[in-house]
GROMACS .gro file of N, CA and C in nm:
model
  366
    1UNK      N    1   3.779   4.449  -9.332
    1UNK     CA    2   3.653   4.458  -9.259
    1UNK      C    3   3.562   4.550  -9.336
    2UNK      N    4   3.447   4.503  -9.373
    2UNK     CA    5   3.352   4.588  -9.444
    2UNK      C    6   3.269   4.668  -9.344
    3UNK      N    7   3.208   4.773  -9.392
    3UNK     CA    8   3.127   4.858  -9.305
    3UNK      C    9   2.979   4.848  -9.338
    4UNK      N   10   2.940   4.746  -9.412
    4UNK     CA   11   2.801   4.729  -9.450
    4UNK      C   12   2.721   4.673  -9.332
    5UNK      N   13   2.597   4.722  -9.313
    5UNK     CA   14   2.514   4.662  -9.207
    5UNK      C   15   2.476   4.519  -9.245
    6UNK      N   16   2.464   4.435  -9.147
    6UNK     CA   17   2.427   4.294  -9.165
    6UNK      C   18   2.526   4.218  -9.252
    7UNK      N   19   2.653   4.254  -9.247
    7UNK     CA   20   2.751   4.184  -9.329
    7UNK      C   21   2.799   4.056  -9.262
    8UNK      N   22   2.776   4.044  -9.130
    8UNK     CA   23   2.820   3.925  -9.060
    8UNK      C   24   2.947   3.945  -8.982
    9UNK      N   25   3.008   4.061  -8.992
    9UNK     CA   26   3.130   4.089  -8.918
    9UNK      C   27   3.098   4.160  -8.788
   10UNK      N   28   3.180   4.137  -8.689
   10UNK     CA   29   3.167   4.210  -8.564
   10UNK      C   30   3.275   4.317  -8.560
   11UNK      N   31   3.264   4.408  -8.466
   11UNK     CA   32   3.362   4.515  -8.456
   11UNK      C   33   3.499   4.467  -8.415
   12UNK      N   34   3.511   4.349  -8.355
   12UNK     CA   35   3.639   4.299  -8.307
   12UNK      C   36   3.714   4.221  -8.413
   13UNK      N   37   3.664   4.216  -8.536
   13UNK     CA   38   3.735   4.146  -8.641
   13UNK      C   39   3.689   4.002  -8.661
   14UNK      N   40   3.602   3.953  -8.575
   14UNK     CA   41   3.552   3.816  -8.589
   14UNK      C   42   3.422   3.813  -8.666
   15UNK      N   43   3.367   3.695  -8.683
   15UNK     CA   44   3.239   3.678  -8.751
   15UNK      C   45   3.135   3.641  -8.647
   16UNK      N   46   3.016   3.697  -8.660
   16UNK     CA   47   2.907   3.666  -8.567
   16UNK      C   48   2.871   3.519  -8.577
   17UNK      N   49   2.852   3.457  -8.464
   17UNK     CA   50   2.804   3.319  -8.462
   17UNK      C   51   2.653   3.322  -8.457
   18UNK      N   52   2.590   3.266  -8.556
   18UNK     CA   53   2.444   3.266  -8.563
   18UNK      C   54   2.396   3.123  -8.565
   19UNK      N   55   2.309   3.088  -8.470
   19UNK     CA   56   2.256   2.954  -8.464
   19UNK      C   57   2.150   2.931  -8.569
   20UNK      N   58   2.106   2.808  -8.582
   20UNK     CA   59   2.006   2.778  -8.682
   20UNK      C   60   1.865   2.806  -8.633
   21UNK      N   61   1.848   2.828  -8.504
   21UNK     CA   62   1.716   2.855  -8.449
   21UNK      C   63   1.696   3.004  -8.427
   22UNK      N   64   1.571   3.042  -8.416
   22UNK     CA   65   1.534   3.182  -8.396
   22UNK      C   66   1.588   3.230  -8.263
   23UNK      N   67   1.643   3.350  -8.259
   23UNK     CA   68   1.701   3.402  -8.136
   23UNK      C   69   1.643   3.537  -8.099
   24UNK      N   70   1.523   3.567  -8.144
   24UNK     CA   71   1.458   3.693  -8.111
   24UNK      C   72   1.407   3.693  -7.968
   25UNK      N   73   1.356   3.808  -7.923
   25UNK     CA   74   1.305   3.816  -7.786
   25UNK      C   75   1.172   3.742  -7.770
   26UNK      N   76   1.155   3.678  -7.656
   26UNK     CA   77   1.030   3.610  -7.625
   26UNK      C   78   1.020   3.591  -7.476
   27UNK      N   79   0.898   3.579  -7.421
   27UNK     CA   80   0.882   3.553  -7.277
   27UNK      C   81   0.932   3.413  -7.244
   28UNK      N   82   1.019   3.401  -7.149
   28UNK     CA   83   1.078   3.272  -7.115
   28UNK      C   84   0.995   3.203  -7.006
   29UNK      N   85   0.877   3.157  -7.045
   29UNK     CA   86   0.790   3.086  -6.953
   29UNK      C   87   0.832   2.939  -6.949
   30UNK      N   88   0.798   2.866  -6.843
   30UNK     CA   89   0.837   2.725  -6.835
   30UNK      C   90   0.784   2.641  -6.951
   31UNK      N   91   0.662   2.668  -6.996
   31UNK     CA   92   0.605   2.590  -7.106
   31UNK      C   93   0.684   2.613  -7.235
   32UNK      N   94   0.717   2.737  -7.264
   32UNK     CA   95   0.794   2.767  -7.385
   32UNK      C   96   0.932   2.703  -7.378
   33UNK      N   97   0.997   2.716  -7.264
   33UNK     CA   98   1.131   2.659  -7.250
   33UNK      C   99   1.128   2.507  -7.262
   34UNK      N  100   1.023   2.443  -7.208
   34UNK     CA  101   1.009   2.298  -7.222
   34UNK      C  102   0.992   2.260  -7.369
   35UNK      N  103   0.901   2.327  -7.439
   35UNK     CA  104   0.877   2.296  -7.580
   35UNK      C  105   1.000   2.320  -7.666
   36UNK      N  106   1.067   2.432  -7.643
   36UNK     CA  107   1.188   2.463  -7.720
   36UNK      C  108   1.300   2.365  -7.687
   37UNK      N  109   1.309   2.326  -7.559
   37UNK     CA  110   1.410   2.228  -7.520
   37UNK      C  111   1.385   2.093  -7.584
   38UNK      N  112   1.259   2.054  -7.593
   38UNK     CA  113   1.223   1.927  -7.656
   38UNK      C  114   1.262   1.927  -7.804
   39UNK      N  115   1.234   2.036  -7.873
   39UNK     CA  116   1.271   2.046  -8.014
   39UNK      C  117   1.422   2.049  -8.030
   40UNK      N  118   1.491   2.120  -7.943
   40UNK     CA  119   1.638   2.124  -7.951
   40UNK      C  120   1.697   1.986  -7.926
   41UNK      N  121   1.641   1.911  -7.832
   41UNK     CA  122   1.686   1.774  -7.808
   41UNK      C  123   1.668   1.689  -7.932
   42UNK      N  124   1.553   1.703  -8.000
   42UNK     CA  125   1.530   1.632  -8.126
   42UNK      C  126   1.636   1.671  -8.229
   43UNK      N  127   1.664   1.800  -8.240
   43UNK     CA  128   1.762   1.846  -8.339
   43UNK      C  129   1.900   1.787  -8.313
   44UNK      N  130   1.937   1.773  -8.188
   44UNK     CA  131   2.070   1.723  -8.154
   44UNK      C  132   2.081   1.571  -8.160
   45UNK      N  133   1.968   1.500  -8.153
   45UNK     CA  134   1.974   1.353  -8.149
   45UNK      C  135   1.910   1.288  -8.272
   46UNK      N  136   1.780   1.290  -8.280
   46UNK     CA  137   1.708   1.215  -8.383
   46UNK      C  138   1.712   1.278  -8.522
   47UNK      N  139   1.733   1.408  -8.530
   47UNK     CA  140   1.731   1.476  -8.660
   47UNK      C  141   1.834   1.419  -8.757
   48UNK      N  142   1.950   1.384  -8.706
   48UNK     CA  143   2.053   1.329  -8.794
   48UNK      C  144   2.017   1.188  -8.842
   49UNK      N  145   1.937   1.116  -8.765
   49UNK     CA  146   1.895   0.982  -8.805
   49UNK      C  147   1.781   0.987  -8.907
   50UNK      N  148   1.692   1.085  -8.893
   50UNK     CA  149   1.578   1.099  -8.983
   50UNK      C  150   1.625   1.147  -9.120
   51UNK      N  151   1.724   1.233  -9.121
   51UNK     CA  152   1.775   1.285  -9.247
   51UNK      C  153   1.719   1.422  -9.279
   52UNK      N  154   1.779   1.486  -9.373
   52UNK     CA  155   1.738   1.620  -9.413
   52UNK      C  156   1.640   1.609  -9.530
   53UNK      N  157   1.514   1.596  -9.499
   53UNK     CA  158   1.416   1.578  -9.606
   53UNK      C  159   1.299   1.675  -9.596
   54UNK      N  160   1.317   1.784  -9.523
   54UNK     CA  161   1.208   1.881  -9.511
   54UNK      C  162   1.193   1.957  -9.642
   55UNK      N  163   1.068   1.975  -9.683
   55UNK     CA  164   1.038   2.040  -9.810
   55UNK      C  165   1.010   2.188  -9.794
   56UNK      N  166   1.023   2.239  -9.674
   56UNK     CA  167   0.994   2.379  -9.646
   56UNK      C  168   1.121   2.451  -9.601
   57UNK      N  169   1.112   2.582  -9.605
   57UNK     CA  170   1.217   2.666  -9.551
   57UNK      C  171   1.152   2.765  -9.459
   58UNK      N  172   1.182   2.775  -9.334
   58UNK     CA  173   1.278   2.699  -9.255
   58UNK      C  174   1.231   2.555  -9.235
   59UNK      N  175   1.323   2.471  -9.189
   59UNK     CA  176   1.288   2.331  -9.168
   59UNK      C  177   1.179   2.320  -9.062
   60UNK      N  178   1.118   2.204  -9.053
   60UNK     CA  179   1.007   2.185  -8.958
   60UNK      C  180   1.051   2.205  -8.813
   61UNK      N  181   1.170   2.159  -8.778
   61UNK     CA  182   1.215   2.177  -8.640
   61UNK      C  183   1.248   2.323  -8.611
   62UNK      N  184   1.305   2.394  -8.706
   62UNK     CA  185   1.331   2.537  -8.688
   62UNK      C  186   1.199   2.614  -8.678
   63UNK      N  187   1.102   2.575  -8.760
   63UNK     CA  188   0.969   2.635  -8.755
   63UNK      C  189   0.907   2.613  -8.617
   64UNK      N  190   0.915   2.491  -8.567
   64UNK     CA  191   0.857   2.459  -8.437
   64UNK      C  192   0.922   2.536  -8.324
   65UNK      N  193   1.054   2.546  -8.328
   65UNK     CA  194   1.127   2.620  -8.226
   65UNK      C  195   1.080   2.765  -8.222
   66UNK      N  196   1.073   2.827  -8.340
   66UNK     CA  197   1.032   2.967  -8.347
   66UNK      C  198   0.885   2.985  -8.313
   67UNK      N  199   0.799   2.895  -8.359
   67UNK     CA  200   0.655   2.905  -8.331
   67UNK      C  201   0.628   2.897  -8.182
   68UNK      N  202   0.696   2.806  -8.113
   68UNK     CA  203   0.676   2.793  -7.968
   68UNK      C  204   0.733   2.914  -7.896
   69UNK      N  205   0.848   2.963  -7.940
   69UNK     CA  206   0.908   3.081  -7.877
   69UNK      C  207   0.818   3.203  -7.894
   70UNK      N  208   0.762   3.222  -8.010
   70UNK     CA  209   0.681   3.340  -8.037
   70UNK      C  210   0.540   3.330  -7.980
   71UNK      N  211   0.475   3.215  -7.996
   71UNK     CA  212   0.332   3.204  -7.967
   71UNK      C  213   0.298   3.112  -7.851
   72UNK      N  214   0.395   3.054  -7.786
   72UNK     CA  215   0.367   2.968  -7.671
   72UNK      C  216   0.354   2.822  -7.710
   73UNK      N  217   0.349   2.737  -7.609
   73UNK     CA  218   0.347   2.592  -7.632
   73UNK      C  219   0.217   2.547  -7.699
   74UNK      N  220   0.102   2.601  -7.658
   74UNK     CA  221  -0.025   2.556  -7.715
   74UNK      C  222  -0.036   2.595  -7.862
   75UNK      N  223  -0.032   2.722  -7.893
   75UNK     CA  224  -0.048   2.768  -8.032
   75UNK      C  225   0.070   2.722  -8.117
   76UNK      N  226   0.191   2.739  -8.068
   76UNK     CA  227   0.310   2.699  -8.143
   76UNK      C  228   0.317   2.548  -8.164
   77UNK      N  229   0.272   2.472  -8.065
   77UNK     CA  230   0.270   2.326  -8.079
   77UNK      C  231   0.174   2.280  -8.188
   78UNK      N  232   0.054   2.341  -8.191
   78UNK     CA  233  -0.042   2.307  -8.297
   78UNK      C  234   0.011   2.347  -8.433
   79UNK      N  235   0.071   2.466  -8.442
   79UNK     CA  236   0.126   2.511  -8.570
   79UNK      C  237   0.236   2.417  -8.618
   80UNK      N  238   0.317   2.370  -8.524
   80UNK     CA  239   0.425   2.277  -8.558
   80UNK      C  240   0.370   2.143  -8.604
   81UNK      N  241   0.272   2.091  -8.533
   81UNK     CA  242   0.211   1.963  -8.571
   81UNK      C  243   0.153   1.972  -8.712
   82UNK      N  244   0.079   2.078  -8.740
   82UNK     CA  245   0.020   2.094  -8.873
   82UNK      C  246   0.127   2.113  -8.980
   83UNK      N  247   0.236   2.178  -8.944
   83UNK     CA  248   0.346   2.196  -9.041
   83UNK      C  249   0.410   2.062  -9.075
   84UNK      N  250   0.432   1.978  -8.976
   84UNK     CA  251   0.492   1.846  -9.000
   84UNK      C  252   0.399   1.761  -9.087
   85UNK      N  253   0.269   1.770  -9.064
   85UNK     CA  254   0.172   1.696  -9.146
   85UNK      C  255   0.176   1.746  -9.290
   86UNK      N  256   0.186   1.878  -9.309
   86UNK     CA  257   0.193   1.934  -9.445
   86UNK      C  258   0.321   1.897  -9.516
   87UNK      N  259   0.424   1.861  -9.442
   87UNK     CA  260   0.555   1.832  -9.501
   87UNK      C  261   0.562   1.690  -9.558
   88UNK      N  262   0.464   1.609  -9.532
   88UNK     CA  263   0.466   1.470  -9.576
   88UNK      C  264   0.449   1.454  -9.726
   89UNK      N  265   0.446   1.330  -9.773
   89UNK     CA  266   0.428   1.304  -9.915
   89UNK      C  267   0.300   1.367  -9.968
   90UNK      N  268   0.311   1.432 -10.082
   90UNK     CA  269   0.196   1.497 -10.140
   90UNK      C  270   0.160   1.628 -10.073
   91UNK      N  271   0.242   1.671  -9.980
   91UNK     CA  272   0.214   1.794  -9.907
   91UNK      C  273   0.269   1.917  -9.977
   92UNK      N  274   0.272   2.026  -9.903
   92UNK     CA  275   0.317   2.151  -9.958
   92UNK      C  276   0.469   2.161  -9.955
   93UNK      N  277   0.521   2.265 -10.018
   93UNK     CA  278   0.664   2.291 -10.019
   93UNK      C  279   0.684   2.442 -10.034
   94UNK      N  280   0.803   2.489 -10.009
   94UNK     CA  281   0.836   2.630 -10.029
   94UNK      C  282   0.867   2.701  -9.899
   95UNK      N  283   0.867   2.833  -9.908
   95UNK     CA  284   0.895   2.917  -9.793
   95UNK      C  285   0.768   2.927  -9.709
   96UNK      N  286   0.779   2.892  -9.581
   96UNK     CA  287   0.664   2.891  -9.491
   96UNK      C  288   0.708   2.946  -9.356
   97UNK      N  289   0.719   3.079  -9.342
   97UNK     CA  290   0.766   3.135  -9.216
   97UNK      C  291   0.660   3.132  -9.107
   98UNK      N  292   0.704   3.143  -8.985
   98UNK     CA  293   0.613   3.154  -8.871
   98UNK      C  294   0.551   3.294  -8.876
   99UNK      N  295   0.419   3.305  -8.859
   99UNK     CA  296   0.359   3.439  -8.861
   99UNK      C  297   0.408   3.523  -8.744
  100UNK      N  298   0.423   3.652  -8.771
  100UNK     CA  299   0.466   3.746  -8.666
  100UNK      C  300   0.363   3.750  -8.552
  101UNK      N  301   0.237   3.762  -8.591
  101UNK     CA  302   0.127   3.766  -8.494
  101UNK      C  303   0.021   3.666  -8.536
  102UNK      N  304  -0.053   3.618  -8.439
  102UNK     CA  305  -0.163   3.527  -8.469
  102UNK      C  306  -0.278   3.607  -8.530
  103UNK      N  307  -0.343   3.549  -8.629
  103UNK     CA  308  -0.457   3.615  -8.691
  103UNK      C  309  -0.575   3.617  -8.594
  104UNK      N  310  -0.668   3.709  -8.618
  104UNK     CA  311  -0.782   3.723  -8.527
  104UNK      C  312  -0.872   3.600  -8.527
  105UNK      N  313  -0.867   3.521  -8.635
  105UNK     CA  314  -0.951   3.401  -8.641
  105UNK      C  315  -0.894   3.286  -8.560
  106UNK      N  316  -0.770   3.296  -8.516
  106UNK     CA  317  -0.704   3.189  -8.441
  106UNK      C  318  -0.734   3.203  -8.293
  107UNK      N  319  -0.801   3.102  -8.237
  107UNK     CA  320  -0.835   3.101  -8.095
  107UNK      C  321  -0.787   2.971  -8.034
  108UNK      N  322  -0.751   2.976  -7.907
  108UNK     CA  323  -0.697   2.856  -7.842
  108UNK      C  324  -0.798   2.743  -7.837
  109UNK      N  325  -0.927   2.774  -7.833
  109UNK     CA  326  -1.030   2.670  -7.826
  109UNK      C  327  -1.070   2.616  -7.963
  110UNK      N  328  -1.011   2.668  -8.071
  110UNK     CA  329  -1.028   2.614  -8.206
  110UNK      C  330  -0.890   2.584  -8.263
  111UNK      N  331  -0.826   2.476  -8.219
  111UNK     CA  332  -0.687   2.451  -8.262
  111UNK      C  333  -0.671   2.431  -8.412
  112UNK      N  334  -0.776   2.390  -8.483
  112UNK     CA  335  -0.765   2.369  -8.628
  112UNK      C  336  -0.747   2.501  -8.702
  113UNK      N  337  -0.772   2.615  -8.635
  113UNK     CA  338  -0.751   2.743  -8.702
  113UNK      C  339  -0.604   2.776  -8.719
  114UNK      N  340  -0.515   2.701  -8.655
  114UNK     CA  341  -0.371   2.724  -8.670
  114UNK      C  342  -0.316   2.662  -8.799
  115UNK      N  343  -0.397   2.587  -8.870
  115UNK     CA  344  -0.357   2.528  -8.997
  115UNK      C  345  -0.344   2.640  -9.100
  116UNK      N  346  -0.235   2.643  -9.174
  116UNK     CA  347  -0.217   2.742  -9.281
  116UNK      C  348  -0.209   2.666  -9.412
  117UNK      N  349  -0.288   2.704  -9.508
  117UNK     CA  350  -0.300   2.627  -9.630
  117UNK      C  351  -0.184   2.640  -9.726
  118UNK      N  352  -0.144   2.760  -9.760
  118UNK     CA  353  -0.046   2.778  -9.867
  118UNK      C  354   0.076   2.855  -9.819
  119UNK      N  355   0.194   2.792  -9.818
  119UNK     CA  356   0.314   2.869  -9.791
  119UNK      C  357   0.351   2.954  -9.912
  120UNK      N  358   0.434   3.052  -9.891
  120UNK     CA  359   0.479   3.137 -10.000
  120UNK      C  360   0.561   3.054 -10.097
  121UNK      N  361   0.533   3.063 -10.226
  121UNK     CA  362   0.610   2.988 -10.326
  121UNK      C  363   0.548   2.859 -10.367
  122UNK      N  364   0.434   2.823 -10.315
  122UNK     CA  365   0.370   2.697 -10.350
  122UNK      C  366   0.264   2.716 -10.454
   0.00000   0.00000   0.00000
Protein backbone atom coordinates (compact mmCIF):
# COMPACT_ATOMS: atom_id res chain seq x y z
CA UNK A 1 0.00 0.00 0.00
CA UNK A 2 1.55 3.30 -0.99
CA UNK A 3 1.11 6.45 1.04
CA UNK A 4 1.06 8.89 -1.87
CA UNK A 5 -1.96 11.21 -2.16
CA UNK A 6 -4.21 10.48 -5.14
CA UNK A 7 -2.61 7.08 -5.70
CA UNK A 8 -5.97 5.37 -6.11
CA UNK A 9 -5.77 3.21 -3.01
CA UNK A 10 -8.17 3.35 -0.12
CA UNK A 11 -7.28 2.84 3.51
CA UNK A 12 -8.96 -0.58 3.56
CA UNK A 13 -6.58 -2.07 0.98
CA UNK A 14 -8.95 -1.78 -1.98
CA UNK A 15 -8.87 0.51 -5.00
CA UNK A 16 -11.22 3.47 -5.32
CA UNK A 17 -13.95 2.96 -7.87
CA UNK A 18 -14.10 6.03 -10.07
CA UNK A 19 -16.80 6.44 -12.68
CA UNK A 20 -16.28 8.01 -16.06
CA UNK A 21 -18.56 10.95 -15.29
CA UNK A 22 -17.90 13.96 -13.10
CA UNK A 23 -18.75 13.33 -9.46
CA UNK A 24 -18.15 16.75 -7.90
CA UNK A 25 -20.70 18.63 -5.83
CA UNK A 26 -23.64 20.27 -7.60
CA UNK A 27 -27.21 21.36 -6.79
CA UNK A 28 -29.48 18.40 -7.47
CA UNK A 29 -32.36 20.24 -9.13
CA UNK A 30 -34.94 18.32 -11.18
CA UNK A 31 -33.73 19.88 -14.45
CA UNK A 32 -30.11 18.91 -13.81
CA UNK A 33 -31.04 15.39 -12.78
CA UNK A 34 -33.21 15.01 -15.90
CA UNK A 35 -30.42 16.22 -18.21
CA UNK A 36 -27.78 14.09 -16.51
CA UNK A 37 -30.11 11.08 -16.55
CA UNK A 38 -30.73 11.54 -20.27
CA UNK A 39 -26.99 11.62 -21.00
CA UNK A 40 -26.38 8.60 -18.76
CA UNK A 41 -29.13 6.71 -20.61
CA UNK A 42 -27.39 7.56 -23.89
CA UNK A 43 -24.06 6.35 -22.48
CA UNK A 44 -25.56 3.02 -21.41
CA UNK A 45 -27.51 2.36 -24.63
CA UNK A 46 -26.72 4.23 -27.84
CA UNK A 47 -23.08 5.11 -27.13
CA UNK A 48 -21.91 1.58 -27.83
CA UNK A 49 -23.76 1.58 -31.17
CA UNK A 50 -22.37 4.96 -32.27
CA UNK A 51 -18.81 3.96 -31.47
CA UNK A 52 -15.92 5.69 -29.81
CA UNK A 53 -15.15 8.46 -32.27
CA UNK A 54 -15.02 11.60 -30.14
CA UNK A 55 -12.08 13.82 -31.02
CA UNK A 56 -12.01 15.61 -27.68
CA UNK A 57 -11.02 14.77 -24.15
CA UNK A 58 -13.29 14.33 -22.18
CA UNK A 59 -15.72 12.72 -24.59
CA UNK A 60 -18.80 14.66 -25.65
CA UNK A 61 -21.13 12.71 -23.35
CA UNK A 62 -18.80 13.15 -20.36
CA UNK A 63 -18.55 16.86 -21.22
CA UNK A 64 -22.34 17.12 -21.37
CA UNK A 65 -22.83 15.32 -18.07
CA UNK A 66 -20.39 17.63 -16.31
CA UNK A 67 -21.62 20.80 -18.05
CA UNK A 68 -25.22 20.13 -17.00
CA UNK A 69 -24.18 19.20 -13.46
CA UNK A 70 -22.09 22.36 -13.04
CA UNK A 71 -24.07 24.96 -14.98
CA UNK A 72 -27.63 23.65 -15.20
CA UNK A 73 -29.75 22.27 -18.02
CA UNK A 74 -30.01 25.51 -20.04
CA UNK A 75 -26.35 26.61 -20.08
CA UNK A 76 -24.95 23.08 -19.93
CA UNK A 77 -27.30 21.90 -22.66
CA UNK A 78 -26.19 24.67 -25.03
CA UNK A 79 -22.53 24.00 -24.22
CA UNK A 80 -23.07 20.31 -24.94
CA UNK A 81 -24.87 20.96 -28.23
CA UNK A 82 -22.09 23.26 -29.41
CA UNK A 83 -19.47 20.73 -28.32
CA UNK A 84 -21.12 17.94 -30.34
CA UNK A 85 -21.25 20.24 -33.39
CA UNK A 86 -17.53 21.06 -32.98
CA UNK A 87 -16.74 17.35 -32.78
CA UNK A 88 -17.96 16.66 -36.32
CA UNK A 89 -15.89 16.33 -39.48
CA UNK A 90 -13.56 19.27 -39.94
CA UNK A 91 -14.16 20.32 -36.35
CA UNK A 92 -11.84 20.86 -33.45
CA UNK A 93 -9.92 18.28 -31.43
CA UNK A 94 -7.91 18.12 -28.22
CA UNK A 95 -8.48 18.76 -24.56
CA UNK A 96 -11.69 20.74 -24.04
CA UNK A 97 -12.71 20.80 -20.36
CA UNK A 98 -15.92 22.25 -19.00
CA UNK A 99 -15.24 25.74 -17.61
CA UNK A 100 -15.27 26.02 -13.83
CA UNK A 101 -17.39 29.18 -13.99
CA UNK A 102 -19.33 30.84 -16.76
CA UNK A 103 -17.65 33.89 -18.24
CA UNK A 104 -19.26 37.28 -17.70
CA UNK A 105 -20.14 37.50 -21.42
CA UNK A 106 -22.31 34.36 -21.19
CA UNK A 107 -25.97 35.17 -20.57
CA UNK A 108 -28.98 32.88 -20.71
CA UNK A 109 -30.70 35.14 -23.27
CA UNK A 110 -27.68 34.91 -25.64
CA UNK A 111 -27.22 31.14 -26.00
CA UNK A 112 -24.62 31.53 -28.78
CA UNK A 113 -22.22 32.96 -26.18
CA UNK A 114 -21.76 29.42 -24.82
CA UNK A 115 -19.83 28.49 -27.97
CA UNK A 116 -16.09 28.12 -27.25
CA UNK A 117 -13.80 28.43 -30.23
CA UNK A 118 -10.52 26.75 -29.35
CA UNK A 119 -9.98 23.85 -26.98
CA UNK A 120 -6.58 23.47 -25.36
CA UNK A 121 -4.18 21.68 -27.73
CA UNK A 122 -5.84 22.66 -30.98
